[in-house]
CSV table of N, CA and C in Angstrom, one decimal:
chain,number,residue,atom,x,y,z
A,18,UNK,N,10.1,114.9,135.7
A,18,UNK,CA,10.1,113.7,135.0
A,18,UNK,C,10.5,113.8,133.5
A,19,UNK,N,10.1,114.9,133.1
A,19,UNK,CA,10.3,115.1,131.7
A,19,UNK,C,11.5,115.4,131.2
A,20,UNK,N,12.6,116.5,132.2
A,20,UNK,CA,13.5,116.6,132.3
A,20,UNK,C,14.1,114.9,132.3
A,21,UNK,N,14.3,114.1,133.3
A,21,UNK,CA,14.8,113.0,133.7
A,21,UNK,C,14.9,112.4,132.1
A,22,UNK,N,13.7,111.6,131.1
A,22,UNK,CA,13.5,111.1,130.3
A,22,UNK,C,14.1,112.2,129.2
A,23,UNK,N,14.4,113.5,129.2
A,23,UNK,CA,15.3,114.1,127.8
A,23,UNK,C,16.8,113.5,128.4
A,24,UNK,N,17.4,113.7,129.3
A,24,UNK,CA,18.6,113.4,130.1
A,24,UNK,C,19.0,111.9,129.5
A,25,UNK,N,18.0,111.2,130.4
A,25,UNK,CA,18.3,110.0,130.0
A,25,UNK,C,18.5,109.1,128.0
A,26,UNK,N,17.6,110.3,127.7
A,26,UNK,CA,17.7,110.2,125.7
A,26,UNK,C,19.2,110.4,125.4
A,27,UNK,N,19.0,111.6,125.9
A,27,UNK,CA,20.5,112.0,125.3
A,27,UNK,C,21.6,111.3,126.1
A,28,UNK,N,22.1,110.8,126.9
A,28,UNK,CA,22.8,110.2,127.2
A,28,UNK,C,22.8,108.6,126.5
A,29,UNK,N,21.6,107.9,126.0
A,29,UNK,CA,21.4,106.9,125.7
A,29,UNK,C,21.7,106.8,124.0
A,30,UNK,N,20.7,107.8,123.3
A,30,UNK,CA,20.8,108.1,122.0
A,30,UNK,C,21.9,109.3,121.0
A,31,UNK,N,22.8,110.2,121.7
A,31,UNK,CA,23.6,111.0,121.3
A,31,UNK,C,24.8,111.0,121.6
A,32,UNK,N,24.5,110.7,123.4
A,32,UNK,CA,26.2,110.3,123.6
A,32,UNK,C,26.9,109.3,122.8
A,33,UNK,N,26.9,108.0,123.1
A,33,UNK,CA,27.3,106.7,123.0
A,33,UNK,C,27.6,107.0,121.1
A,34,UNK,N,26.8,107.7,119.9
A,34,UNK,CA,27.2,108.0,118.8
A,34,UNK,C,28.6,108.6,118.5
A,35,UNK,N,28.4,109.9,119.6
A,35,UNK,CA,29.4,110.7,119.6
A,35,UNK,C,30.8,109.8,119.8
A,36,UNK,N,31.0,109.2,120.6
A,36,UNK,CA,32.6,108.8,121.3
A,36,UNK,C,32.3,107.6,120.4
A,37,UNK,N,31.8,107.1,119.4
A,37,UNK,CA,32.0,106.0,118.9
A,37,UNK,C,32.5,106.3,117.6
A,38,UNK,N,32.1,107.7,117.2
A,38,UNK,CA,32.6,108.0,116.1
A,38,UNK,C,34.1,108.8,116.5
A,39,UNK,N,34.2,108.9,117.4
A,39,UNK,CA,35.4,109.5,117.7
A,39,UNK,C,36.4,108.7,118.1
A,40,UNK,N,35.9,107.3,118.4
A,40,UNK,CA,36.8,106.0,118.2
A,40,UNK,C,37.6,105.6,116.4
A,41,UNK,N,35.9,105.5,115.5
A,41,UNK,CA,36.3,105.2,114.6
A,41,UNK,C,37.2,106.4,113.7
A,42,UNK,N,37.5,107.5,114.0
A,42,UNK,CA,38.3,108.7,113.6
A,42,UNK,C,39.5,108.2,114.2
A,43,UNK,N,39.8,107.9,115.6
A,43,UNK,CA,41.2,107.8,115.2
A,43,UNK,C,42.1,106.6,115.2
A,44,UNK,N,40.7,105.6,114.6
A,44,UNK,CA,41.8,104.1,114.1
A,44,UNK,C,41.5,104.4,112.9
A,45,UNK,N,40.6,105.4,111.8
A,45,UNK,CA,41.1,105.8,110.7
A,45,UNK,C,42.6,106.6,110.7
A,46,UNK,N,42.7,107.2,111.4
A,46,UNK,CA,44.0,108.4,111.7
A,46,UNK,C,44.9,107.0,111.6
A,47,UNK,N,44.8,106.2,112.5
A,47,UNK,CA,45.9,105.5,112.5
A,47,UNK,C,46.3,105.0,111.4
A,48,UNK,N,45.4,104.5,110.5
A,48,UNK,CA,45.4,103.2,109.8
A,48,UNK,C,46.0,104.3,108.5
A,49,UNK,N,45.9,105.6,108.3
A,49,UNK,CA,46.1,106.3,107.4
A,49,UNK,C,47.9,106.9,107.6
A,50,UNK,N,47.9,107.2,108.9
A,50,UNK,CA,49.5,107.1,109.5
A,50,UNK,C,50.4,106.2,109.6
A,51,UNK,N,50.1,105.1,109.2
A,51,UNK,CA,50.7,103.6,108.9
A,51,UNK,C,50.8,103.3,107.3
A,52,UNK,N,50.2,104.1,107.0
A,52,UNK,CA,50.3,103.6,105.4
A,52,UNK,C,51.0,104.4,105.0
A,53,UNK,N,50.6,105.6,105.2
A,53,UNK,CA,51.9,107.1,105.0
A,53,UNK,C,53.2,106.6,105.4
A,54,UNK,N,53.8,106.1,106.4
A,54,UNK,CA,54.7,105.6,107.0
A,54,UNK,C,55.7,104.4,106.0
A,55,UNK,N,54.4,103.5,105.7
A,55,UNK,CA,54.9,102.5,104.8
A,55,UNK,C,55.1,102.6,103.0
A,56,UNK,N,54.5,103.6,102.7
A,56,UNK,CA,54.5,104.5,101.5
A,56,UNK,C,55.8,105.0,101.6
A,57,UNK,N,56.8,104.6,102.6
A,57,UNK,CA,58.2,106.0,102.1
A,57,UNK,C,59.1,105.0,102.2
A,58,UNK,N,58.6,103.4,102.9
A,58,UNK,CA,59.9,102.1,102.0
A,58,UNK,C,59.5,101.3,101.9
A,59,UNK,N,58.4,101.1,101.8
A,59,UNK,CA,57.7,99.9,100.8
A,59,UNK,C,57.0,100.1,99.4
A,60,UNK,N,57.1,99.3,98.5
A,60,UNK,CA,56.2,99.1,97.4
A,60,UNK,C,54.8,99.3,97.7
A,61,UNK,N,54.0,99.6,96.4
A,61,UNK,CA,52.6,99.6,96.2
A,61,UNK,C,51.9,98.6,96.3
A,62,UNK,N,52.8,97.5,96.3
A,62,UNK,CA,52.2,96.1,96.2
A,62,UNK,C,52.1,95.8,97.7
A,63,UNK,N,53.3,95.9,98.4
A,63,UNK,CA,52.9,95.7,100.0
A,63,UNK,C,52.0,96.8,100.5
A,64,UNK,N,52.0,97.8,100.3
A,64,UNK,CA,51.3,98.7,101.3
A,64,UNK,C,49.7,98.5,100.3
A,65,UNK,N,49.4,98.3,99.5
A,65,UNK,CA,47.8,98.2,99.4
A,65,UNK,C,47.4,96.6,99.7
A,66,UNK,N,48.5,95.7,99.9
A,66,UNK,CA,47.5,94.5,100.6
A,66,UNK,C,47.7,95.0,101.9
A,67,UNK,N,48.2,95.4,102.7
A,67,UNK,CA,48.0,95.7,104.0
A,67,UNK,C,47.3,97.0,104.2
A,68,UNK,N,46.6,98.2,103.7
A,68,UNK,CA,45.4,99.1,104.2
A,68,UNK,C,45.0,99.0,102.9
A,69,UNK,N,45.1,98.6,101.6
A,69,UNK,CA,43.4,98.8,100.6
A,69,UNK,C,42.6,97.7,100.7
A,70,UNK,N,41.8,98.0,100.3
A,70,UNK,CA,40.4,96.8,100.0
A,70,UNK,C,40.7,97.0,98.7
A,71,UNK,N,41.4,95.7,97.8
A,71,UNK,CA,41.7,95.7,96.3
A,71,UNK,C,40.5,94.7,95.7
A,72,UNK,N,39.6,95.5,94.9
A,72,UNK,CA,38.5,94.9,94.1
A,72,UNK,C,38.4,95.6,92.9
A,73,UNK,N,37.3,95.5,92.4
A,73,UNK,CA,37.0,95.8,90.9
A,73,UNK,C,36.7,97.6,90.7
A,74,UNK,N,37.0,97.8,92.2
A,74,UNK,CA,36.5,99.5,92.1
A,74,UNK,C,37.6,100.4,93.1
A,75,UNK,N,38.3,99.2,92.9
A,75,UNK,CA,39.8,100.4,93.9
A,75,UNK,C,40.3,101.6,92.8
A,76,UNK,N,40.5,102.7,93.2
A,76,UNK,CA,41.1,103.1,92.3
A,76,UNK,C,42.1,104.4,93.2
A,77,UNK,N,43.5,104.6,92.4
A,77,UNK,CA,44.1,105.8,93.2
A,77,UNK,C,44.3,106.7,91.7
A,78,UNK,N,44.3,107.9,92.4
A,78,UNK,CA,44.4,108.5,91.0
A,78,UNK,C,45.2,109.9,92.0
A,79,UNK,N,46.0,110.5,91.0
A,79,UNK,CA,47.0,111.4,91.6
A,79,UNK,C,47.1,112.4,90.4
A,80,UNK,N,47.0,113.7,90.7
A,80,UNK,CA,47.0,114.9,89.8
A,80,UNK,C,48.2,115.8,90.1
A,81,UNK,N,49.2,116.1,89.4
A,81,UNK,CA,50.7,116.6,89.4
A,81,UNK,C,50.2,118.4,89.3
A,82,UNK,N,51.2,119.3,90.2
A,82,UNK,CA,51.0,121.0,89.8
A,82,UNK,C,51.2,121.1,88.1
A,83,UNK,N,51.9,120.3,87.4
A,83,UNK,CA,52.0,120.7,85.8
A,83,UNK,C,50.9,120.3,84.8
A,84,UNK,N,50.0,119.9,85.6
A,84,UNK,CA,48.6,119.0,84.7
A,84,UNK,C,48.7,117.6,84.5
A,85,UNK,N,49.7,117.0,84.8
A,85,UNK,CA,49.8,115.5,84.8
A,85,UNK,C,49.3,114.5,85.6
A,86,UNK,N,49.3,113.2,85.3
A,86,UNK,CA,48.3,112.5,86.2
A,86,UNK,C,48.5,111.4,86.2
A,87,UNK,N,48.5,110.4,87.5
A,87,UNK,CA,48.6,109.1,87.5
A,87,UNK,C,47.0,108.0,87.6
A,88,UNK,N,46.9,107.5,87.2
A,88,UNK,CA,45.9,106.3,87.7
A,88,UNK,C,45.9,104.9,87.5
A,89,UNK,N,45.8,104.6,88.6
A,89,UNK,CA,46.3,103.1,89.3
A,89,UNK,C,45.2,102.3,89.8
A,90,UNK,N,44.6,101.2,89.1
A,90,UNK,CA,43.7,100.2,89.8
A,90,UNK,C,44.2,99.1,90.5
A,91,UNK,N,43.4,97.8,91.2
A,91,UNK,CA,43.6,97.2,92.2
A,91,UNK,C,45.4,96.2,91.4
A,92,UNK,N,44.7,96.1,89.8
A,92,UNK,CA,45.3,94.9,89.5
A,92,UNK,C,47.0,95.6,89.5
A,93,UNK,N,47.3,97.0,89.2
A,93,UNK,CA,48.4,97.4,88.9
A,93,UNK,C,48.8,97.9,90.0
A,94,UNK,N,47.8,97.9,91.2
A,94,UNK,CA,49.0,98.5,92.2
A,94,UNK,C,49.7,96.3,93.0
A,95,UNK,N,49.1,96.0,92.9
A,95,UNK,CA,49.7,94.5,93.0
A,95,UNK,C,50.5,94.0,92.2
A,96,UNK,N,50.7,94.4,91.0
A,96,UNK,CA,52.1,94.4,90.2
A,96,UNK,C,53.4,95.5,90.1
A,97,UNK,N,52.6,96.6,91.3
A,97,UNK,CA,54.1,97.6,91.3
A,97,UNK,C,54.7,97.1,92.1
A,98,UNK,N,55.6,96.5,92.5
A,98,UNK,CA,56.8,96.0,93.5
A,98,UNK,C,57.9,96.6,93.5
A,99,UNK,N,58.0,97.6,93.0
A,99,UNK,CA,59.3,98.5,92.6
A,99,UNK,C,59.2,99.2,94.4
A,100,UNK,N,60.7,99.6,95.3
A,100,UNK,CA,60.7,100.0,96.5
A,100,UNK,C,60.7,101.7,95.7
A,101,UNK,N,60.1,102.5,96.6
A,101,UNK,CA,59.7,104.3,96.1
A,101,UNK,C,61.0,104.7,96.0
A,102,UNK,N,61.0,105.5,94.7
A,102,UNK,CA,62.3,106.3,94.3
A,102,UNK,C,63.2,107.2,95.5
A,103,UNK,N,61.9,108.0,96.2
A,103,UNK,CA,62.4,108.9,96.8
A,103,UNK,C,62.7,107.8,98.2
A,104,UNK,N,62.9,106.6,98.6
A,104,UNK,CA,62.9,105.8,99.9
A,104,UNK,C,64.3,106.1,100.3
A,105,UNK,N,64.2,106.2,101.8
A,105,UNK,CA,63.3,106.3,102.8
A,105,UNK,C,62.4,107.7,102.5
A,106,UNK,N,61.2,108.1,102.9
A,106,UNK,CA,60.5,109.2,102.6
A,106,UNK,C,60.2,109.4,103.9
A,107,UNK,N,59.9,109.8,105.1
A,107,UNK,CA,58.9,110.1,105.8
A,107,UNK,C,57.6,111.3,105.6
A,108,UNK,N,56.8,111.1,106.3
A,108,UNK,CA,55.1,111.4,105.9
A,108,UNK,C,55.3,112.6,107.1
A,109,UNK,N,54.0,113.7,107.0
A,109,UNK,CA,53.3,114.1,108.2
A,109,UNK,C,52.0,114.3,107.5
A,110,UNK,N,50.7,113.4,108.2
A,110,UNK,CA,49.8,114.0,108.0
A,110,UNK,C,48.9,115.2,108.6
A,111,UNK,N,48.2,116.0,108.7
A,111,UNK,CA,47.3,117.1,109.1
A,111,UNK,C,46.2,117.3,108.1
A,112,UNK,N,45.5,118.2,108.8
A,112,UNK,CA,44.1,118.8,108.9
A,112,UNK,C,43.4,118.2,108.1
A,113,UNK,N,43.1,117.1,109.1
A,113,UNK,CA,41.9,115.8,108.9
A,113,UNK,C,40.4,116.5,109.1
A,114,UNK,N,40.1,116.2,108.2
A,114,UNK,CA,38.3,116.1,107.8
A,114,UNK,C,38.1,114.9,108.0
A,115,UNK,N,37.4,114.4,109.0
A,115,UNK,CA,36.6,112.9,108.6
A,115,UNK,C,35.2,112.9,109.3
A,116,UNK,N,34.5,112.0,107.9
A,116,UNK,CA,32.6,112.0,108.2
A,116,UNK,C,32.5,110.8,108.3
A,117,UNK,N,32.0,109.9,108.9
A,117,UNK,CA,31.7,108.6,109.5
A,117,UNK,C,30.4,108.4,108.6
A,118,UNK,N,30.3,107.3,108.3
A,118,UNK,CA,28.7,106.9,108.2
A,118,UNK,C,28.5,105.1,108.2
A,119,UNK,N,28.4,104.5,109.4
A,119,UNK,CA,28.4,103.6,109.7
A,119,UNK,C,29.9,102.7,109.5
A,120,UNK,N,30.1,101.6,108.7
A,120,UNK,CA,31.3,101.3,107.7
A,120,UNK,C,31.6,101.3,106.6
A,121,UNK,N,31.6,103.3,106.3
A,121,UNK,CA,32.2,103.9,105.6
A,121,UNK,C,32.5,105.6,105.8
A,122,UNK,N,33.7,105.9,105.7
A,122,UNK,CA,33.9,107.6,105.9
A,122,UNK,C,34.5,108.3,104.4
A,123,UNK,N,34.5,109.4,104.4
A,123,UNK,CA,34.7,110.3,103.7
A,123,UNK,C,35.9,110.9,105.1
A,124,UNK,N,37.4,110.8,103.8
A,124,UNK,CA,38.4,111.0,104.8
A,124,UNK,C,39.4,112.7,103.9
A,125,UNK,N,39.7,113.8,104.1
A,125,UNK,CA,40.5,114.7,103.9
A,125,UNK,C,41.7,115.2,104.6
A,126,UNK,N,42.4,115.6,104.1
A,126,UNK,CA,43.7,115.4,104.6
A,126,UNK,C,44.7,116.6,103.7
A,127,UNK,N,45.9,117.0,104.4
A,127,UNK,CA,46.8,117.5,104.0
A,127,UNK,C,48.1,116.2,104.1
A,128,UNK,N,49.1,116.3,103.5
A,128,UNK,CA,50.2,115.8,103.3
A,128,UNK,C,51.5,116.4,103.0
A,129,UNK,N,53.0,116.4,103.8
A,129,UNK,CA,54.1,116.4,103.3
A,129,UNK,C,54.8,115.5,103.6
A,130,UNK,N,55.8,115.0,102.4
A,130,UNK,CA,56.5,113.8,102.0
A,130,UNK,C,58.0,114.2,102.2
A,131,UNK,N,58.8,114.0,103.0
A,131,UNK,CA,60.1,114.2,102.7
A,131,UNK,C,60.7,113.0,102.1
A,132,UNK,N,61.6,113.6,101.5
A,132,UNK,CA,62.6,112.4,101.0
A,132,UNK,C,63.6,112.0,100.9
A,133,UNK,N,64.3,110.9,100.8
A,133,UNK,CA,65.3,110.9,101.5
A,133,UNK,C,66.6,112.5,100.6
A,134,UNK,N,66.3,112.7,99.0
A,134,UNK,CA,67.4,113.7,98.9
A,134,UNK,C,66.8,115.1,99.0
A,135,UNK,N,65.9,115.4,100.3
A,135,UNK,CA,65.7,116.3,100.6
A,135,UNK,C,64.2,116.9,99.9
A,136,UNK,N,63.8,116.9,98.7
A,136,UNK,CA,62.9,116.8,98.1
A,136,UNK,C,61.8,117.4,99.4
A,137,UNK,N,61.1,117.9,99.3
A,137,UNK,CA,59.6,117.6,99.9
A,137,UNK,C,58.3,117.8,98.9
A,138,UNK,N,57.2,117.1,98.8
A,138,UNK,CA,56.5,117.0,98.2
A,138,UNK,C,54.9,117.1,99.2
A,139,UNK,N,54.2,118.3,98.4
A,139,UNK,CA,52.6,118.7,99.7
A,139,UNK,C,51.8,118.3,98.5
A,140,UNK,N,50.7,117.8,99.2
A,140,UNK,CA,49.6,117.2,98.6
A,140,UNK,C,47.9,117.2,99.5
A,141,UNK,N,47.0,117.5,99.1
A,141,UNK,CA,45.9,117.4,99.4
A,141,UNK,C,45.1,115.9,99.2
A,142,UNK,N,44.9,115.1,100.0
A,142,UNK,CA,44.4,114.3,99.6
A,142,UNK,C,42.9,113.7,99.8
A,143,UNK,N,41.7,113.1,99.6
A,143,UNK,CA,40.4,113.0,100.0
A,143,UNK,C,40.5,111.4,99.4
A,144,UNK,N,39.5,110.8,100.1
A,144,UNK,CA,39.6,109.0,100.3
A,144,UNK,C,38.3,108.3,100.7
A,145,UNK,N,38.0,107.3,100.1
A,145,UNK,CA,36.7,106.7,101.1
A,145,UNK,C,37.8,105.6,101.3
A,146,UNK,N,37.0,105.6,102.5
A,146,UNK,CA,37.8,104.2,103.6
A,146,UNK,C,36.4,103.9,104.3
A,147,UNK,N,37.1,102.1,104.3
A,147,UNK,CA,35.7,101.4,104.8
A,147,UNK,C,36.4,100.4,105.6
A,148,UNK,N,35.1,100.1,106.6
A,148,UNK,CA,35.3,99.3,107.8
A,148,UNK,C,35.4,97.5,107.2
A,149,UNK,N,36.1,96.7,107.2
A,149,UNK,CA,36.6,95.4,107.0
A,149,UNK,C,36.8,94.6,107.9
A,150,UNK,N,36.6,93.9,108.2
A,150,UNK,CA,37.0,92.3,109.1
A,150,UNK,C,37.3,93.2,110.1
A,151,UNK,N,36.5,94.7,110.5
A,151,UNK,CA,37.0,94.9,112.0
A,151,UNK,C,38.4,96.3,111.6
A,152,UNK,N,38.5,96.1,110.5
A,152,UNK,CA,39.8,97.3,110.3
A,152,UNK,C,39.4,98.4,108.9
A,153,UNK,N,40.2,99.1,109.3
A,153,UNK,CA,39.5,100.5,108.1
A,153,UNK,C,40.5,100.5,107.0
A,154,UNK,N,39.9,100.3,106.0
A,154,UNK,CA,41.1,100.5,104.5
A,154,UNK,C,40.7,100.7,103.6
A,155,UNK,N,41.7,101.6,103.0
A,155,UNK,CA,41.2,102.6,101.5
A,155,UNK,C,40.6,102.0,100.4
A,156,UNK,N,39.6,102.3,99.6
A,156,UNK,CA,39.1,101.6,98.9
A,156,UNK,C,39.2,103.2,97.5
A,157,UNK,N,39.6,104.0,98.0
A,157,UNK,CA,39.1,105.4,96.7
A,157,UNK,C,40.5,106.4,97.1
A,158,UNK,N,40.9,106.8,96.4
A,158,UNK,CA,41.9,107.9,96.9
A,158,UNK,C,42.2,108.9,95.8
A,159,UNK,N,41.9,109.9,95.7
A,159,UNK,CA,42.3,111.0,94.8
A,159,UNK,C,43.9,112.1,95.4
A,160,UNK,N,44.3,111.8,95.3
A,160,UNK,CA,45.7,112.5,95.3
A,160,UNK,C,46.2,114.2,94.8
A,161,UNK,N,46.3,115.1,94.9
A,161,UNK,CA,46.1,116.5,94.7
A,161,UNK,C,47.6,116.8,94.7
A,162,UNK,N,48.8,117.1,94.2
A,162,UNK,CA,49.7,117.4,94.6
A,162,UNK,C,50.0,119.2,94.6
A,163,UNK,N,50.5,119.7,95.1
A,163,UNK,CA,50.9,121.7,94.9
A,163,UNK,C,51.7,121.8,95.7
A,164,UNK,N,51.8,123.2,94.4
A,164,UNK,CA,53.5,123.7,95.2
A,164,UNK,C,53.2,125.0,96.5
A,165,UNK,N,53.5,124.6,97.3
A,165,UNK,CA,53.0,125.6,98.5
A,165,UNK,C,53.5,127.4,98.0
């Protein structure tokens, strides 16, 4: 009986966590592969109303291999509407780290950017993303860029 009642725990209390976070891992994956995607011909203005949460505490901040640095809050990525220099770009992301904690994760990532004149650009990136009306979107993004 005792057996039966750990069986039945774990199946009740450990399973059902597991594949649920393993759902919300990869409609983060998605929602982060869609932005990557839209980041190589759309403006900053279109792609943070469609995956950021833009409020008083959005912030992207991006660190260059020569010490230089960008940072961008809610109100200026809504006023960049310039289409990206390097467009068309395509994205690949890899070796995702993500930690769940209800509706909000801690997201890590590797990045390469091609562009369209050949250029490629690798980047480490880390992020909180949070659960919204049912959908996951950036609210924090630190940006890492190196030369491999």
């Amino acid at each position: 009986m005792k057996i039966f009642l750990a069986l039945l725990s774990f199946f009740f209390f450990v399973v059902p966590p597991v594949f649920s976070q393993s759902a919300d891992e990869n409609d983060i994956k998605t929602m982060l592969n869609a932005a990557a995607a839209a980041s190589g011909t759309q403006s900053w203005a279109e792609v943070s109303k469609n995956y950021w949460i833009l409020d008083n505490s959005t912030t992207y901040y991006c660190s260059y291999s020569d010490g230089s640095f960008v940072e961008m809050y809610a109100d200026q990525m809504k006023a960049s509407t310039a289409t990206p220099v390097d467009a068309p770009a395509t994205t690949q992301l890899s070796n995702y780290q993500i930690v769940v904690s209800g509706n909000a994760a801690s997201v890590a990532y590797d990045q390469q950017r091609n562009s369209a004149n050949g250029e490629k650009i690798f980047t480490h990136e880390i992020l909180l993303v949070e659960k919204t009306g049912g959908s996951w979107k950036i609210h924090l993004s630190t940006v890492h860029r190196y030369v491999p």
